[in-house]
Amino acid sequence: MTGATASRGRIDKRQAILAAAFTVFARRGYAQACVQEIAEVAGVAKPTVYNHLNDKENLFRHAVTAAADAVAAENLAVVERVRNPGDDLRAALEDVARGLLQVCSGQRCRSLRQLTYAQLTVFPDLADAVHERTSVRLTEALADRLARLALAGRLRAGDPTEAAEQFLALLTGPLEHRSGLGAREVSAAETHAVATAAVDTFLRAYRPEPVQH
Amino acid sequence: MTGATASRGRIDKRQAILAAAFTVFARRGYAQACVQEIAEVAGVAKPTVYNHLNDKENLFRHAVTAAADAVAAENLAVVERVRNPGDDLRAALEDVARGLLQVCSGQRCRSLRQLTYAQLTVFPDLADAVHERTSVRLTEALADRLARLALAGRLRAGDPTEAAEQFLALLTGPLEHRSGLGAREVSAAETHAVATAAVDTFLRAYRPEPVQH
Amino acid sequence: MTGATASRGRIDKRQAILAAAFTVFARRGYAQACVQEIAEVAGVAKPTVYNHLNDKENLFRHAVTAAADAVAAENLAVVERVRNPGDDLRAALEDVARGLLQVCSGQRCRSLRQLTYAQLTVFPDLADAVHERTSVRLTEALADRLARLALAGRLRAGDPTEAAEQFLALLTGPLEHRSGLGAREVSAAETHAVATAAVDTFLRAYRPEPVQH
Amino acid sequence: MTGATASRGRIDKRQAILAAAFTVFARRGYAQACVQEIAEVAGVAKPTVYNHLNDKENLFRHAVTAAADAVAAENLAVVERVRNPGDDLRAALEDVARGLLQVCSGQRCRSLRQLTYAQLTVFPDLADAVHERTSVRLTEALADRLARLALAGRLRAGDPTEAAEQFLALLTGPLEHRSGLGAREVSAAETHAVATAAVDTFLRAYRPEPVQH
DNA sequence: GATGAATGAGAATTCATTCAT
DNA sequence: CATGAATGAATTCTCATTCAT
């Protein structure tokens, strides 16, 4: 029991450090963030941070990767909701669209984008990892759903990955535009409008071809 | 004449410093970049950098703003090409699309995005300025062209700004996706494909409504 | 006990830094002194200086204040010696005079004067603090003693603060004059002569009025 | 004529630089003062300062020496006023006392003291020169007057230099005490009181011995 | 394992001083 | 002679990282 408790305490401490690190990195950027502040936010002493994660770079990698995992999970859960679309295809797609926009306009997701972008040239492999988790997987999961819909004749046939890319682009592009690169919060009304417009355009472009006879 | 030469020399040096600064900031990121390296790349002594631009922040602001101006000019020039679309609308839009992708996939534009994103929380006003120059103006210029086309009955009527947002989203979203957030170069073939797909989707969604009779 | 040792070590280090700082500031002046040299003299690394005292200004303030406290204690101890003057008033006053001159002609006191004077306009509040500790308190302590003597009829009545001011002036004025503003050491013989002359003048001026009858 | 005008202009410029230098040195201290600011105050370009006075040290030496000369002249003029004391010795001495206090409490004299003190260890020879001009010469000039008075039987015989030292000490000591080392201005009323008290004490101590018969 | 203390390396910034005009 | 521009040399301060306890 003691052992379990101790391990748990240790794990908790590690989690606290990673969470604090993400917060501070998001607040200051990689280089401007200092380990001191992270330790303070985590409520531990500086060397404890070094005991758990070897150096600043490692700390950054783990904090960012953890955030990317969380965002990935959220995104995939949203896409999963369209597995059984029901009769109203538009409604189902709008549900996904709103869900994704909610995730993308959240604090964590914006910070993640920012940090990853910022360190693109410094830690290119990390950028790859994040991109894989948040963008590639999401696109593929969505492509899977769209492929099913095409097969069922509810969408025009075509490259489902390309369709998924475009569906996501119609969401994130206007969102980014309206949030000023993610600096400003975007009102619920506005994300709603973006979602509606995206689905509308998508459905117009991907409605099944009229049957020839 | 002497004065002109001297001034010219001074202006040249200032330009050299700003160019070097943008290069080094792009290579290392804001905080990791050191003024020393910028001075070396510019071929001047460190204090000369401080004589021309008062401190590191100022240097960053000017370097980024100058790059944003250049990108803005390039983008607007591309959009201008669609002012007289000719008979083949699809060809005209594909021309714009390819032109914009060429700009956006260029080194400078990617660095600019990266730097701006990275310092979003630190220099929010700078992010605003860049966003205004590169995104807002571009969207509006494109919206102007699309509005004319709608008026001429060659596109479905609707909010032209929204249409422009979506047109641009269909370009930059997939581009970003395929370049891994902008880390990798994207082949000409791929940008070509993205442009074609974007225009195709856009035209399907925005073709004029069939006339009722 | 371990804790005690550690604390003691820390306190020792802080003392060493303050002592080194005073030495180096005295040697070079505030602005010319560099923290590097202070650290070397203290036998620690530069950042250790910053860990203990936050910046150069703080370091200066603490070093000077500590010196002022030490000088104040010495001066007050000397004045205390005249609490029970005995029969020979002249001897008692000469004792005080010599004691004070010894303190004032000492290295620390001269450096303190110099540093305080030098930074009068830059750190006026520090100058106030030093003046209060070294000059005001001393004058008042001496005034207390002189008041008692006047009450006992051994000195002419009058404003004791003014008398104390003048007593001290008769010591420090000529001392400063002979030491060339404190640059040169003054020989014991000369301080002796100054003390004797000061007491002589003081007693002539403050001898009790001849009793009227 | 051109030559004369030119020389005059050159001399004026040099004076302006020295005056500006004294002002700025007084405001900031030697090391904190920067040549740039001095040039601005003097209304010339930085290299012009270097053309006239070779380097910062030289600039400081000349500026301080010039100020010392001016102060010396003022002091000596005041002492000269007691050459023909008239019947009322007390009045004559009070006149000198007030005159000297007025000089010593002036801005220039305080700045001069400050700067000289500050650089005592860095430029000891400069301190000597200032001390000689402002303190030694003054003491000797006053000693001359006091010697004449003693010879005339209006003061007790004794070492006139010592008497002069004490007379000056009774003025400057209390003045310094009340001005907080020269930081604060001293009201006219207070300098008046200091002068009166000094002369009173001086006359009590130096009145002629009652004649034996 | 956690921490208070210490430090080596490095970065921004300033400034006296010198060229070239 | 006066000056705009450039620079070499310092200096303060910060921070990731490591010991010793």
PDB file of N, CA and C in Angstrom, chain A residues 31-65:
ATOM      1  N   ALA A  31      11.965  29.402 -25.079  1.00  0.00           N
ATOM      2  CA  ALA A  31      13.226  29.939 -24.560  1.00  0.00           C
ATOM      3  C   ALA A  31      12.999  30.901 -23.396  1.00  0.00           C
ATOM      4  N   GLN A  32      11.924  31.655 -23.468  1.00  0.00           N
ATOM      5  CA  GLN A  32      11.660  32.618 -22.400  1.00  0.00           C
ATOM      6  C   GLN A  32      11.187  31.956 -21.115  1.00  0.00           C
ATOM      7  N   ALA A  33      10.645  30.755 -21.230  1.00  0.00           N
ATOM      8  CA  ALA A  33      10.189  30.069 -20.018  1.00  0.00           C
ATOM      9  C   ALA A  33      11.390  29.639 -19.201  1.00  0.00           C
ATOM     10  N   CYS A  34      11.356  29.823 -17.910  1.00  0.00           N
ATOM     11  CA  CYS A  34      12.495  29.360 -17.130  1.00  0.00           C
ATOM     12  C   CYS A  34      12.053  28.260 -16.170  1.00  0.00           C
ATOM     13  N   VAL A  35      12.951  27.339 -15.995  1.00  0.00           N
ATOM     14  CA  VAL A  35      12.635  26.146 -15.226  1.00  0.00           C
ATOM     15  C   VAL A  35      12.203  26.522 -13.814  1.00  0.00           C
ATOM     16  N   GLN A  36      12.764  27.546 -13.322  1.00  0.00           N
ATOM     17  CA  GLN A  36      12.387  28.076 -12.009  1.00  0.00           C
ATOM     18  C   GLN A  36      10.890  28.295 -11.926  1.00  0.00           C
ATOM     19  N   GLU A  37      10.352  28.995 -12.883  1.00  0.00           N
ATOM     20  CA  GLU A  37       8.925  29.300 -12.845  1.00  0.00           C
ATOM     21  C   GLU A  37       8.095  28.023 -12.954  1.00  0.00           C
ATOM     22  N   ILE A  38       8.534  27.110 -13.801  1.00  0.00           N
ATOM     23  CA  ILE A  38       7.812  25.851 -13.927  1.00  0.00           C
ATOM     24  C   ILE A  38       7.793  25.132 -12.586  1.00  0.00           C
ATOM     25  N   ALA A  39       8.935  25.109 -11.935  1.00  0.00           N
ATOM     26  CA  ALA A  39       8.999  24.446 -10.636  1.00  0.00           C
ATOM     27  C   ALA A  39       8.051  25.105  -9.648  1.00  0.00           C
ATOM     28  N   GLU A  40       8.021  26.415  -9.657  1.00  0.00           N
ATOM     29  CA  GLU A  40       7.122  27.122  -8.744  1.00  0.00           C
ATOM     30  C   GLU A  40       5.669  26.775  -9.023  1.00  0.00           C
ATOM     31  N   VAL A  41       5.291  26.833 -10.290  1.00  0.00           N
ATOM     32  CA  VAL A  41       3.902  26.533 -10.632  1.00  0.00           C
ATOM     33  C   VAL A  41       3.556  25.094 -10.244  1.00  0.00           C
ATOM     34  N   ALA A  42       4.530  24.203 -10.398  1.00  0.00           N
ATOM     35  CA  ALA A  42       4.273  22.810 -10.053  1.00  0.00           C
ATOM     36  C   ALA A  42       4.345  22.584  -8.543  1.00  0.00           C
ATOM     37  N   GLY A  43       4.846  23.555  -7.836  1.00  0.00           N
ATOM     38  CA  GLY A  43       4.949  23.424  -6.383  1.00  0.00           C
ATOM     39  C   GLY A  43       6.068  22.502  -5.930  1.00  0.00           C
ATOM     40  N   VAL A  44       7.127  22.437  -6.704  1.00  0.00           N
ATOM     41  CA  VAL A  44       8.264  21.610  -6.299  1.00  0.00           C
ATOM     42  C   VAL A  44       9.542  22.434  -6.430  1.00  0.00           C
ATOM     43  N   ALA A  45      10.632  21.862  -5.986  1.00  0.00           N
ATOM     44  CA  ALA A  45      11.907  22.566  -6.104  1.00  0.00           C
ATOM     45  C   ALA A  45      12.534  22.269  -7.469  1.00  0.00           C
ATOM     46  N   LYS A  46      13.368  23.174  -7.890  1.00  0.00           N
ATOM     47  CA  LYS A  46      13.931  23.066  -9.224  1.00  0.00           C
ATOM     48  C   LYS A  46      14.616  21.716  -9.470  1.00  0.00           C
ATOM     49  N   PRO A  47      15.465  21.253  -8.586  1.00  0.00           N
ATOM     50  CA  PRO A  47      16.132  19.988  -8.881  1.00  0.00           C
ATOM     51  C   PRO A  47      15.153  18.832  -9.029  1.00  0.00           C
ATOM     52  N   THR A  48      14.000  18.933  -8.414  1.00  0.00           N
ATOM     53  CA  THR A  48      13.010  17.869  -8.569  1.00  0.00           C
ATOM     54  C   THR A  48      12.569  17.772 -10.029  1.00  0.00           C
ATOM     55  N   VAL A  49      12.437  18.906 -10.643  1.00  0.00           N
ATOM     56  CA  VAL A  49      12.101  18.898 -12.063  1.00  0.00           C
ATOM     57  C   VAL A  49      13.168  18.130 -12.831  1.00  0.00           C
ATOM     58  N   TYR A  50      14.418  18.379 -12.491  1.00  0.00           N
ATOM     59  CA  TYR A  50      15.501  17.703 -13.190  1.00  0.00           C
ATOM     60  C   TYR A  50      15.558  16.219 -12.843  1.00  0.00           C
ATOM     61  N   ASN A  51      15.106  15.879 -11.649  1.00  0.00           N
ATOM     62  CA  ASN A  51      15.076  14.460 -11.309  1.00  0.00           C
ATOM     63  C   ASN A  51      14.083  13.709 -12.184  1.00  0.00           C
ATOM     64  N   HIS A  52      12.956  14.336 -12.448  1.00  0.00           N
ATOM     65  CA  HIS A  52      11.919  13.643 -13.204  1.00  0.00           C
ATOM     66  C   HIS A  52      12.148  13.701 -14.711  1.00  0.00           C
ATOM     67  N   LEU A  53      12.566  14.846 -15.181  1.00  0.00           N
ATOM     68  CA  LEU A  53      12.750  15.003 -16.636  1.00  0.00           C
ATOM     69  C   LEU A  53      14.133  15.609 -16.818  1.00  0.00           C
ATOM     70  N   ASN A  54      14.929  15.001 -17.611  1.00  0.00           N
ATOM     71  CA  ASN A  54      16.356  15.300 -17.521  1.00  0.00           C
ATOM     72  C   ASN A  54      16.792  16.731 -17.778  1.00  0.00           C
ATOM     73  N   ASP A  55      16.236  17.316 -18.796  1.00  0.00           N
ATOM     74  CA  ASP A  55      16.631  18.700 -19.031  1.00  0.00           C
ATOM     75  C   ASP A  55      15.468  19.460 -19.656  1.00  0.00           C
ATOM     76  N   LYS A  56      15.711  20.701 -19.979  1.00  0.00           N
ATOM     77  CA  LYS A  56      14.618  21.558 -20.426  1.00  0.00           C
ATOM     78  C   LYS A  56      14.008  21.027 -21.729  1.00  0.00           C
ATOM     79  N   GLU A  57      14.861  20.595 -22.622  1.00  0.00           N
ATOM     80  CA  GLU A  57      14.363  20.112 -23.891  1.00  0.00           C
ATOM     81  C   GLU A  57      13.435  18.931 -23.690  1.00  0.00           C
ATOM     82  N   ASN A  58      13.880  17.988 -22.859  1.00  0.00           N
ATOM     83  CA  ASN A  58      13.079  16.813 -22.576  1.00  0.00           C
ATOM     84  C   ASN A  58      11.738  17.202 -21.955  1.00  0.00           C
ATOM     85  N   LEU A  59      11.815  18.111 -21.051  1.00  0.00           N
ATOM     86  CA  LEU A  59      10.610  18.623 -20.396  1.00  0.00           C
ATOM     87  C   LEU A  59       9.647  19.156 -21.438  1.00  0.00           C
ATOM     88  N   PHE A  60      10.187  19.929 -22.355  1.00  0.00           N
ATOM     89  CA  PHE A  60       9.351  20.507 -23.401  1.00  0.00           C
ATOM     90  C   PHE A  60       8.725  19.403 -24.251  1.00  0.00           C
ATOM     91  N   ARG A  61       9.559  18.464 -24.675  1.00  0.00           N
ATOM     92  CA  ARG A  61       9.054  17.380 -25.522  1.00  0.00           C
ATOM     93  C   ARG A  61       7.911  16.645 -24.826  1.00  0.00           C
ATOM     94  N   HIS A  62       8.118  16.290 -23.594  1.00  0.00           N
ATOM     95  CA  HIS A  62       7.086  15.512 -22.914  1.00  0.00           C
ATOM     96  C   HIS A  62       5.820  16.332 -22.705  1.00  0.00           C
ATOM     97  N   ALA A  63       6.003  17.576 -22.311  1.00  0.00           N
ATOM     98  CA  ALA A  63       4.820  18.405 -22.056  1.00  0.00           C
ATOM     99  C   ALA A  63       4.012  18.581 -23.330  1.00  0.00           C
ATOM    100  N   VAL A  64       4.716  18.847 -24.427  1.00  0.00           N
ATOM    101  CA  VAL A  64       4.013  19.072 -25.682  1.00  0.00           C
ATOM    102  C   VAL A  64       3.360  17.783 -26.179  1.00  0.00           C
ATOM    103  N   THR A  65       4.102  16.701 -26.092  1.00  0.00           N
ATOM    104  CA  THR A  65       3.544  15.441 -26.569  1.00  0.00           C
ATOM    105  C   THR A  65       2.292  15.062 -25.781  1.00  0.00           C
TER     106      THR A  65
END
